[in-house]
Short mmCIF file of C-alpha atoms in Angstrom, two decimals:
data_model
loop_
_atom_site.label_atom_id
_atom_site.label_comp_id
_atom_site.label_asym_id
_atom_site.label_seq_id
_atom_site.Cartn_x
_atom_site.Cartn_y
_atom_site.Cartn_z
CA MET A 1032 -18.36 27.96 15.01
CA SER A 1033 -20.64 30.12 12.78
CA GLU A 1034 -23.02 30.34 10.23
CA PRO A 1035 -21.67 30.70 6.58
CA LYS A 1036 -20.87 33.99 5.72
CA SER A 1037 -21.02 33.48 2.15
CA ALA A 1038 -25.26 32.78 1.78
CA ASP A 1039 -25.55 35.84 -0.47
CA ILE A 1040 -22.67 35.20 -2.69
CA ALA A 1041 -23.72 34.23 -6.40
CA VAL A 1042 -22.72 31.07 -7.78
CA ASP A 1043 -21.87 33.04 -10.93
CA ALA A 1044 -19.68 35.08 -8.95
CA LEU A 1045 -17.19 32.19 -8.26
CA PRO A 1046 -13.74 31.98 -9.96
CA ARG A 1047 -14.09 30.39 -13.45
CA ARG A 1048 -11.98 27.51 -12.44
CA HIS A 1049 -14.29 26.81 -9.45
CA LEU A 1050 -17.20 26.89 -12.12
CA ARG A 1051 -15.60 24.56 -14.46
CA LEU A 1052 -15.37 22.07 -11.48
CA LEU A 1053 -19.17 22.48 -10.60
CA GLY A 1054 -19.95 21.57 -13.97
CA GLU A 1055 -17.77 18.55 -13.99
CA ALA A 1056 -18.74 17.56 -10.94
CA ALA A 1057 -22.43 17.89 -11.84
CA ASP A 1058 -21.99 15.53 -14.75
CA ARG A 1059 -20.70 12.98 -12.54
CA LEU A 1060 -23.48 13.07 -10.09
CA LEU A 1061 -26.01 13.08 -12.37
CA ALA A 1062 -24.11 9.75 -13.81
CA ALA A 1063 -23.70 8.31 -10.54
CA LYS A 1064 -24.95 4.66 -9.38
CA ASP A 1065 -23.82 4.51 -5.96
CA PRO A 1066 -24.25 7.14 -3.22
CA ALA A 1067 -21.06 6.25 -1.42
CA ALA A 1068 -18.76 6.08 -4.24
CA MET A 1069 -20.39 9.11 -5.74
CA VAL A 1070 -18.93 11.05 -2.82
CA ASP A 1071 -15.51 9.50 -2.95
CA ASP A 1072 -15.24 10.58 -6.88
CA LEU A 1073 -16.52 14.08 -5.95
CA PHE A 1074 -13.91 14.31 -3.23
CA ALA A 1075 -10.98 13.13 -5.68
CA LEU A 1076 -11.91 15.69 -8.14
CA ILE A 1077 -12.01 18.84 -5.75
CA ALA A 1078 -9.59 17.84 -3.04
CA GLU A 1079 -6.54 19.31 -5.00
CA GLU A 1080 -8.11 22.45 -6.14
CA LEU A 1081 -9.24 23.37 -2.43
CA ARG A 1082 -6.46 21.82 -0.82
CA LEU A 1083 -9.05 19.44 1.30
CA ASP A 1084 -7.47 17.22 3.68
CA ILE A 1085 -10.46 15.09 4.68
CA PHE A 1086 -14.47 14.87 4.37
CA PHE A 1087 -17.12 13.21 6.17
CA ASN A 1088 -20.22 11.81 4.72
CA TYR A 1089 -22.95 10.87 6.90
CA ARG A 1090 -26.33 9.51 6.20
CA LEU A 1091 -29.43 10.02 8.45
CA ASP A 1092 -30.79 6.95 10.14
CA GLY A 1093 -33.58 7.65 12.31
CA ASP A 1094 -32.02 10.34 14.91
CA VAL A 1095 -28.59 8.57 14.24
CA LEU A 1096 -25.95 9.77 11.59
CA THR A 1097 -24.40 6.94 9.95
CA LEU A 1098 -20.76 7.38 8.35
CA VAL A 1099 -20.99 6.29 4.67
CA ALA A 1100 -18.07 7.63 3.09
CA HIS A 1101 -14.90 9.38 4.08
CA ALA A 1102 -11.35 10.18 3.11
CA GLY A 1103 -8.32 11.10 5.09
CA LEU A 1104 -9.21 8.77 8.13
CA THR A 1105 -7.47 5.82 9.59
CA GLU A 1106 -9.53 2.91 10.17
CA GLU A 1107 -9.67 3.83 13.72
CA GLU A 1108 -10.35 7.16 13.46
CA ALA A 1109 -13.34 6.33 11.05
CA ALA A 1110 -14.43 3.77 13.67
CA ALA A 1111 -14.56 6.25 16.33
CA GLY A 1112 -16.80 8.68 14.05
CA ALA A 1113 -18.92 6.02 12.60
CA GLN A 1114 -22.27 6.99 14.37
CA LEU A 1115 -23.20 10.56 15.69
CA ILE A 1116 -26.35 11.21 17.50
CA VAL A 1117 -28.37 14.45 16.09
CA GLY A 1118 -26.85 17.32 17.84
CA GLN A 1119 -23.71 15.87 18.51
CA ALA A 1120 -20.43 17.33 17.22
CA VAL A 1121 -20.26 19.78 14.04
CA CYS A 1122 -22.22 17.46 11.66
CA GLY A 1123 -24.67 16.55 14.22
CA CYS A 1124 -25.57 20.11 14.96
CA ALA A 1125 -25.70 20.93 11.27
CA ALA A 1126 -28.19 18.12 10.78
CA ARG A 1127 -30.06 19.04 14.00
CA GLU A 1128 -30.45 22.82 12.66
CA ARG A 1129 -30.39 22.14 9.10
CA ARG A 1130 -28.09 25.00 8.10
CA PRO A 1131 -24.51 24.81 7.11
CA ILE A 1132 -21.97 25.47 10.05
CA GLN A 1133 -18.39 26.29 9.69
CA ALA A 1134 -15.68 25.95 12.75
CA PHE A 1135 -12.48 27.87 12.04
CA GLY A 1136 -9.50 27.96 14.30
CA ILE A 1137 -10.27 24.58 15.96
CA GLN A 1138 -6.93 23.88 17.16
CA SER A 1139 -6.89 26.93 19.26
CA SER A 1140 -10.53 26.33 20.32
CA ASP A 1141 -11.97 24.63 23.49
CA ASP A 1142 -15.68 24.38 22.25
CA PRO A 1143 -16.70 20.78 22.99
CA LEU A 1144 -18.61 20.41 19.59
CA THR A 1145 -15.10 20.43 17.60
CA ASP A 1146 -13.52 17.98 19.96
CA PHE A 1147 -13.56 15.01 17.44
CA VAL A 1148 -12.39 17.02 14.58
CA ARG A 1149 -9.83 18.61 16.61
CA GLY A 1150 -8.28 15.32 17.55
CA LEU A 1151 -8.04 14.89 13.89
CA GLY A 1152 -5.75 17.45 13.29
CA ILE A 1153 -8.35 19.72 11.31
CA ASP A 1154 -8.25 23.50 12.11
CA ALA A 1155 -10.78 24.28 9.65
CA TYR A 1156 -14.20 22.59 9.04
CA ALA A 1157 -17.33 23.16 6.94
CA CYS A 1158 -20.22 21.06 7.14
CA THR A 1159 -23.36 21.13 5.11
CA PRO A 1160 -26.81 19.48 5.65
CA LEU A 1161 -27.99 17.37 2.73
CA VAL A 1162 -31.33 18.51 2.25
CA HIS A 1163 -34.03 17.96 -0.56
CA GLY A 1164 -37.25 19.88 0.06
CA THR A 1165 -38.06 19.07 3.70
CA GLU A 1166 -36.25 15.74 3.64
CA LEU A 1167 -33.22 15.54 5.38
CA LEU A 1168 -30.56 12.92 4.01
CA GLY A 1169 -27.73 13.43 5.83
CA THR A 1170 -24.52 15.69 5.94
CA LEU A 1171 -21.30 16.30 4.23
CA GLY A 1172 -18.22 18.24 5.56
CA PHE A 1173 -14.76 19.00 4.48
CA GLY A 1174 -11.89 19.51 6.33
CA ARG A 1175 -8.31 21.37 6.40
CA ARG A 1176 -5.17 20.99 8.47
CA TRP A 1177 -2.78 23.36 6.91
CA THR A 1178 -4.77 26.17 7.41
CA ASP A 1179 -7.66 27.47 10.22
CA HIS A 1180 -10.25 29.12 7.39
CA TYR A 1181 -11.93 28.74 4.24
CA ASP A 1182 -12.67 31.98 2.10
CA PRO A 1183 -16.04 33.19 1.27
CA ASP A 1184 -15.73 31.55 -2.60
CA GLU A 1185 -14.61 28.53 -1.25
CA LEU A 1186 -17.49 27.96 1.05
CA THR A 1187 -20.21 28.96 -1.62
CA PHE A 1188 -18.57 26.46 -3.80
CA LEU A 1189 -18.64 23.78 -1.06
CA HIS A 1190 -22.33 24.43 0.02
CA THR A 1191 -22.97 24.30 -3.70
CA ILE A 1192 -21.55 20.99 -4.45
CA CYS A 1193 -23.43 20.11 -1.50
CA HIS A 1194 -26.68 20.96 -2.90
CA TYR A 1195 -25.58 18.71 -5.94
CA VAL A 1196 -24.78 15.76 -3.86
CA ALA A 1197 -28.34 16.05 -2.01
CA LEU A 1198 -30.16 16.25 -5.53
CA ALA A 1199 -28.04 13.24 -6.40
CA LYS A 1200 -28.51 11.23 -3.43
CA TYR A 1201 -32.38 11.96 -3.11
CA ARG A 1202 -32.59 10.64 -7.07
CA LEU A 1203 -30.62 7.53 -6.12
CA LYS A 1204 -32.95 7.11 -2.96
CA ILE A 1205 -36.06 7.49 -5.31
CA GLU A 1206 -34.52 4.89 -7.93
CA ALA A 1207 -33.77 2.39 -5.33
CA GLU A 1208 -37.23 2.70 -3.70
CA LEU A 1209 -38.93 2.45 -7.11
CA ARG A 1210 -36.93 -0.72 -7.82
CA ALA A 1211 -37.65 -2.14 -4.61
CA GLY A 1212 -41.45 -1.27 -5.13
CA ILE A 1213 -41.50 -3.05 -8.65
CA ALA A 1214 -39.60 -6.19 -7.10
CA SER A 1215 -42.26 -6.33 -4.55
CA ARG A 1216 -45.18 -6.08 -7.14
CA GLU A 1217 -43.65 -8.76 -9.31
CA ARG A 1218 -43.08 -11.23 -6.19
CA LEU A 1219 -46.89 -10.85 -5.46
CA LEU A 1220 -48.11 -11.16 -8.87
CA ALA A 1221 -46.19 -14.34 -9.32
CA GLU A 1222 -47.64 -15.48 -6.03
CA LEU A 1223 -50.88 -14.54 -7.25
CA ASN A 1224 -50.36 -16.39 -10.47
CA HIS A 1225 -48.93 -19.48 -8.84
CA ARG A 1226 -52.09 -19.93 -6.57
CA VAL A 1227 -54.74 -18.99 -9.63
CA ARG A 1228 -53.04 -21.89 -11.68
CA ASN A 1229 -53.05 -24.24 -8.76
CA ALA A 1230 -56.91 -23.46 -8.43
CA LEU A 1231 -57.38 -24.08 -11.95
CA GLN A 1232 -55.47 -27.14 -11.99
CA THR A 1233 -57.80 -28.28 -9.11
CA ALA A 1234 -61.07 -27.25 -10.42
CA VAL A 1235 -60.02 -29.26 -13.69
CA ALA A 1236 -59.57 -32.30 -11.67
CA VAL A 1237 -62.70 -31.99 -9.65
CA VAL A 1238 -64.74 -31.09 -12.92
CA ARG A 1239 -63.28 -34.10 -14.49
CA LEU A 1240 -63.95 -36.71 -11.68
CA GLY A 1241 -67.51 -35.32 -11.60
CA ALA A 1242 -67.70 -36.23 -15.30
CA ALA A 1243 -66.39 -39.69 -14.80
CA ASP A 1244 -68.85 -40.26 -11.92
CA THR A 1245 -71.92 -39.34 -13.78
CA ALA A 1246 -73.92 -41.90 -15.49
CA ASP A 1247 -75.73 -38.90 -17.48
CA ASP A 1248 -74.58 -38.42 -20.89
CA ALA A 1249 -75.64 -34.93 -21.39
CA ALA A 1250 -74.22 -33.95 -18.09
CA ARG A 1251 -71.02 -35.92 -18.88
CA THR A 1252 -70.51 -34.00 -21.89
CA ALA A 1253 -71.49 -30.52 -20.38
CA LEU A 1254 -68.77 -31.51 -17.67
CA THR A 1255 -65.97 -32.59 -20.22
CA ALA A 1256 -66.63 -29.29 -22.08
CA ALA A 1257 -66.25 -27.40 -18.59
CA ALA A 1258 -63.12 -28.95 -18.10
CA ALA A 1259 -61.71 -28.11 -21.22
CA ARG A 1260 -62.46 -24.57 -20.78
CA LEU A 1261 -60.88 -24.40 -17.50
CA GLU A 1262 -57.81 -26.10 -19.09
CA VAL A 1263 -57.91 -23.20 -21.85
CA LEU A 1264 -57.82 -20.57 -18.72
CA ALA A 1265 -55.15 -22.40 -16.94
CA ALA A 1266 -53.25 -22.51 -20.44
CA ALA A 1267 -53.48 -18.62 -20.54
CA HIS A 1268 -52.31 -18.14 -17.14
CA ARG A 1269 -49.11 -20.15 -17.32
CA PRO A 1270 -47.09 -17.75 -19.29
CA LEU A 1271 -47.82 -15.49 -16.24
CA TYR A 1272 -46.43 -17.84 -13.97
CA ALA A 1273 -43.53 -18.97 -15.93
CA THR A 1274 -41.93 -14.87 -16.19
CA ASP A 1275 -40.53 -13.02 -13.40
CA ARG A 1276 -42.19 -9.82 -15.40
CA PRO A 1277 -45.97 -10.82 -16.02
CA SER A 1278 -47.49 -8.22 -17.99
CA ARG A 1279 -48.78 -9.69 -21.42
CA ILE A 1280 -49.53 -12.78 -22.95
CA ASP A 1281 -47.80 -14.43 -26.21
CA ILE A 1282 -50.90 -15.06 -28.55
CA ALA A 1283 -49.01 -17.40 -30.56
CA GLY A 1284 -47.67 -19.56 -28.05
CA LEU A 1285 -51.36 -19.92 -26.55
CA ILE A 1286 -52.99 -20.71 -29.85
CA GLU A 1287 -50.57 -23.30 -30.61
CA SER A 1288 -51.25 -24.90 -27.21
CA LEU A 1289 -54.71 -25.16 -28.16
CA VAL A 1290 -54.34 -26.39 -31.71
CA GLU A 1291 -52.28 -29.39 -30.74
CA ARG A 1292 -52.80 -32.10 -33.05
CA ASP A 1293 -53.22 -35.93 -31.33
CA ASP A 1294 -51.80 -37.54 -34.29
CA ASP A 1295 -48.47 -35.67 -33.70
CA GLU A 1296 -48.34 -33.65 -36.84
CA PRO A 1297 -47.02 -30.46 -36.83
CA VAL A 1298 -49.45 -27.37 -37.20
CA ASP A 1299 -47.79 -24.47 -39.16
CA ILE A 1300 -48.14 -21.17 -37.42
CA ALA A 1301 -46.90 -17.99 -39.19
CA VAL A 1302 -46.69 -14.87 -36.77
CA THR A 1303 -46.75 -10.96 -38.16
CA GLY A 1304 -46.07 -8.53 -35.54
CA SER A 1305 -45.59 -8.86 -32.17
CA PRO A 1306 -48.82 -10.59 -30.74
CA ALA A 1307 -49.41 -10.28 -26.98
CA LEU A 1308 -52.29 -9.40 -25.05
CA PRO A 1309 -53.22 -8.46 -21.41
CA ILE A 1310 -54.26 -11.72 -19.41
CA GLU A 1311 -57.86 -10.86 -19.77
CA GLN A 1312 -57.85 -10.15 -23.48
CA ALA A 1313 -55.60 -13.03 -23.85
CA ALA A 1314 -57.55 -15.53 -21.97
CA ALA A 1315 -61.19 -14.54 -24.04
CA VAL A 1316 -59.26 -14.97 -27.52
CA ALA A 1317 -58.10 -18.40 -26.37
CA LEU A 1318 -61.49 -19.65 -25.14
CA LEU A 1319 -63.28 -18.11 -28.10
CA THR A 1320 -60.99 -19.92 -30.45
CA HIS A 1321 -61.33 -23.23 -28.59
CA ALA A 1322 -64.95 -22.90 -28.59
CA LEU A 1323 -64.96 -22.17 -32.39
CA VAL A 1324 -62.48 -25.14 -33.05
CA GLY A 1325 -64.86 -27.38 -31.31
CA ALA A 1326 -63.97 -30.98 -30.40
CA GLU A 1327 -61.92 -31.52 -33.60
CA PRO A 1328 -58.56 -29.64 -33.16
CA ASP A 1329 -57.12 -31.99 -35.29
CA ILE A 1330 -58.47 -30.56 -38.36
CA VAL A 1331 -56.39 -27.39 -38.10
CA SER A 1332 -53.26 -27.45 -40.50
CA HIS A 1333 -52.15 -23.92 -40.65
CA VAL A 1334 -52.49 -20.80 -38.25
CA ALA A 1335 -51.82 -17.13 -39.13
CA ILE A 1336 -51.47 -14.71 -36.44
CA ASP A 1337 -51.35 -10.93 -37.45
CA MET A 1338 -51.05 -8.15 -35.14
CA THR A 1339 -51.05 -4.45 -35.97
CA ALA A 1340 -51.56 -1.44 -33.61
CA ASP A 1341 -55.58 -1.82 -33.98
CA LEU A 1342 -56.17 -4.89 -34.96
CA LEU A 1343 -55.43 -8.76 -34.21
CA ARG A 1344 -56.37 -11.19 -36.85
CA VAL A 1345 -56.11 -15.13 -36.21
CA THR A 1346 -56.98 -17.34 -39.38
CA LEU A 1347 -57.07 -20.86 -38.76
CA THR A 1348 -57.21 -23.22 -41.98
CA GLY A 1349 -57.97 -26.86 -42.01
CA VAL A 1350 -60.55 -29.24 -43.43
CA ALA A 1351 -63.97 -27.66 -43.59
CA MET A 1352 -62.83 -25.02 -41.01
CA GLY A 1353 -64.68 -22.49 -43.03
CA GLN A 1354 -68.08 -24.23 -43.08
CA PRO A 1355 -70.79 -22.82 -41.15
CA ARG A 1356 -71.15 -24.66 -37.86
CA PRO A 1357 -74.49 -23.10 -36.45
CA THR A 1358 -74.32 -25.10 -33.11
CA LEU A 1359 -70.75 -23.66 -32.62
CA ASP A 1360 -71.29 -20.16 -34.01
CA ASP A 1361 -74.61 -19.45 -32.51
CA SER A 1362 -73.80 -20.80 -28.89
CA ARG A 1363 -74.11 -18.24 -26.29
CA LEU A 1364 -70.38 -19.23 -25.37
CA VAL A 1365 -69.05 -17.92 -28.95
CA ARG A 1366 -71.81 -14.86 -29.16
CA GLY A 1367 -70.72 -13.80 -25.41
CA LEU A 1368 -67.08 -13.96 -26.10
CA ALA A 1369 -67.14 -12.12 -29.42
CA ARG A 1370 -69.27 -9.57 -27.80
CA GLN A 1371 -66.63 -9.05 -24.88
CA LEU A 1372 -63.75 -8.53 -27.58
CA ARG A 1373 -65.96 -6.71 -30.21
CA ALA A 1374 -64.71 -9.67 -32.69
CA ASP A 1375 -66.02 -10.25 -36.05
CA VAL A 1376 -65.76 -14.16 -36.47
CA ALA A 1377 -66.21 -15.29 -40.49
CA ARG A 1378 -66.00 -18.66 -42.07
CA ASP A 1379 -65.24 -18.30 -45.70
CA GLY A 1380 -67.42 -21.42 -46.74
CA GLY A 1381 -64.36 -23.45 -47.58
CA ASP A 1382 -61.19 -24.15 -45.48
CA ARG A 1383 -60.48 -20.84 -43.43
CA LEU A 1384 -62.06 -19.40 -40.14
CA THR A 1385 -60.74 -16.08 -39.27
CA ILE A 1386 -61.29 -13.92 -36.03
CA ALA A 1387 -60.69 -10.13 -35.92
CA VAL A 1388 -60.30 -8.47 -32.87
CA PRO A 1389 -60.38 -4.80 -33.14
CA GLY A 1390 -58.44 -2.21 -30.69
CA ARG A 1391 -55.06 -0.94 -29.54
CA HIS A 1392 -52.80 -3.86 -29.37
CA ASP A 1393 -49.46 -2.03 -29.69
CA GLY A 1394 -49.01 -2.02 -25.66
#
């Protein structure tokens, strides 16, 4: 075995047919979705040109190399080489030393490191560690049975191909880790939302029981109002629990649930744009709308929701909706929520109430 003699050969000095193959290989590797199938496809592309008989692709798992792709082996031979300890055989040695290793004239050699490939009838073998930065991903080796060597151009080509494979495998590894991280975060958010919803429902039940048990009319009214506001918060959280990708709340659906009529008459809702807000803003808008409608949602007959990049406008139309209602409009709850949202609340003196919330609403 020896270190490669072609380390100083520039890629652009390769024969043109090799450069064309490198270009096609790079295209395929960039589009690859599966690490093992990617190397199978690559071998099919280059095997005829380089007259290759066999390849081994090992993945590093701790201190062990695991065979994840191969060609030119029987099932029994693949099983025999299914795992290598780092430092064992040619590929294990390349992994340990993190440098390409080549073995020529294997059939006439008694080097114990080549025992396995010698038993496969290989006479020339070149193995390259797959390294990205400081991270060792595995190894990739190519063998020939018909000759006892590779020429320098062929070695440069194979080592360059292996560099491309390392880049592609690292990309796929990072993409898989990102997907796993996103899935884990979404599971945690779904569990959190589930617990918040259950907690809100419990709180609503407790407050309503308290209202039913009190003999004081003022206390009963206050507790009933508190329970209604907790139900608004529960309504805002419900869409988060219902989706696999919780992020933003549909304002139209949320407000529609707030103005449902007890007489089952439909409330006309017109939507312009894509009105969706983060949960904190959505809950505040819902609470503000609920507070301004008061205890008479049945008077609302039409809702217009218009969202642009910098303004959310909710217009509620109904009998006397536009008439001033100082008790509601000047309440601490309305003033506090309006201040939090920087919202402008206006009644037109007739049948229309408008809530305008400025800010970036384009996601």
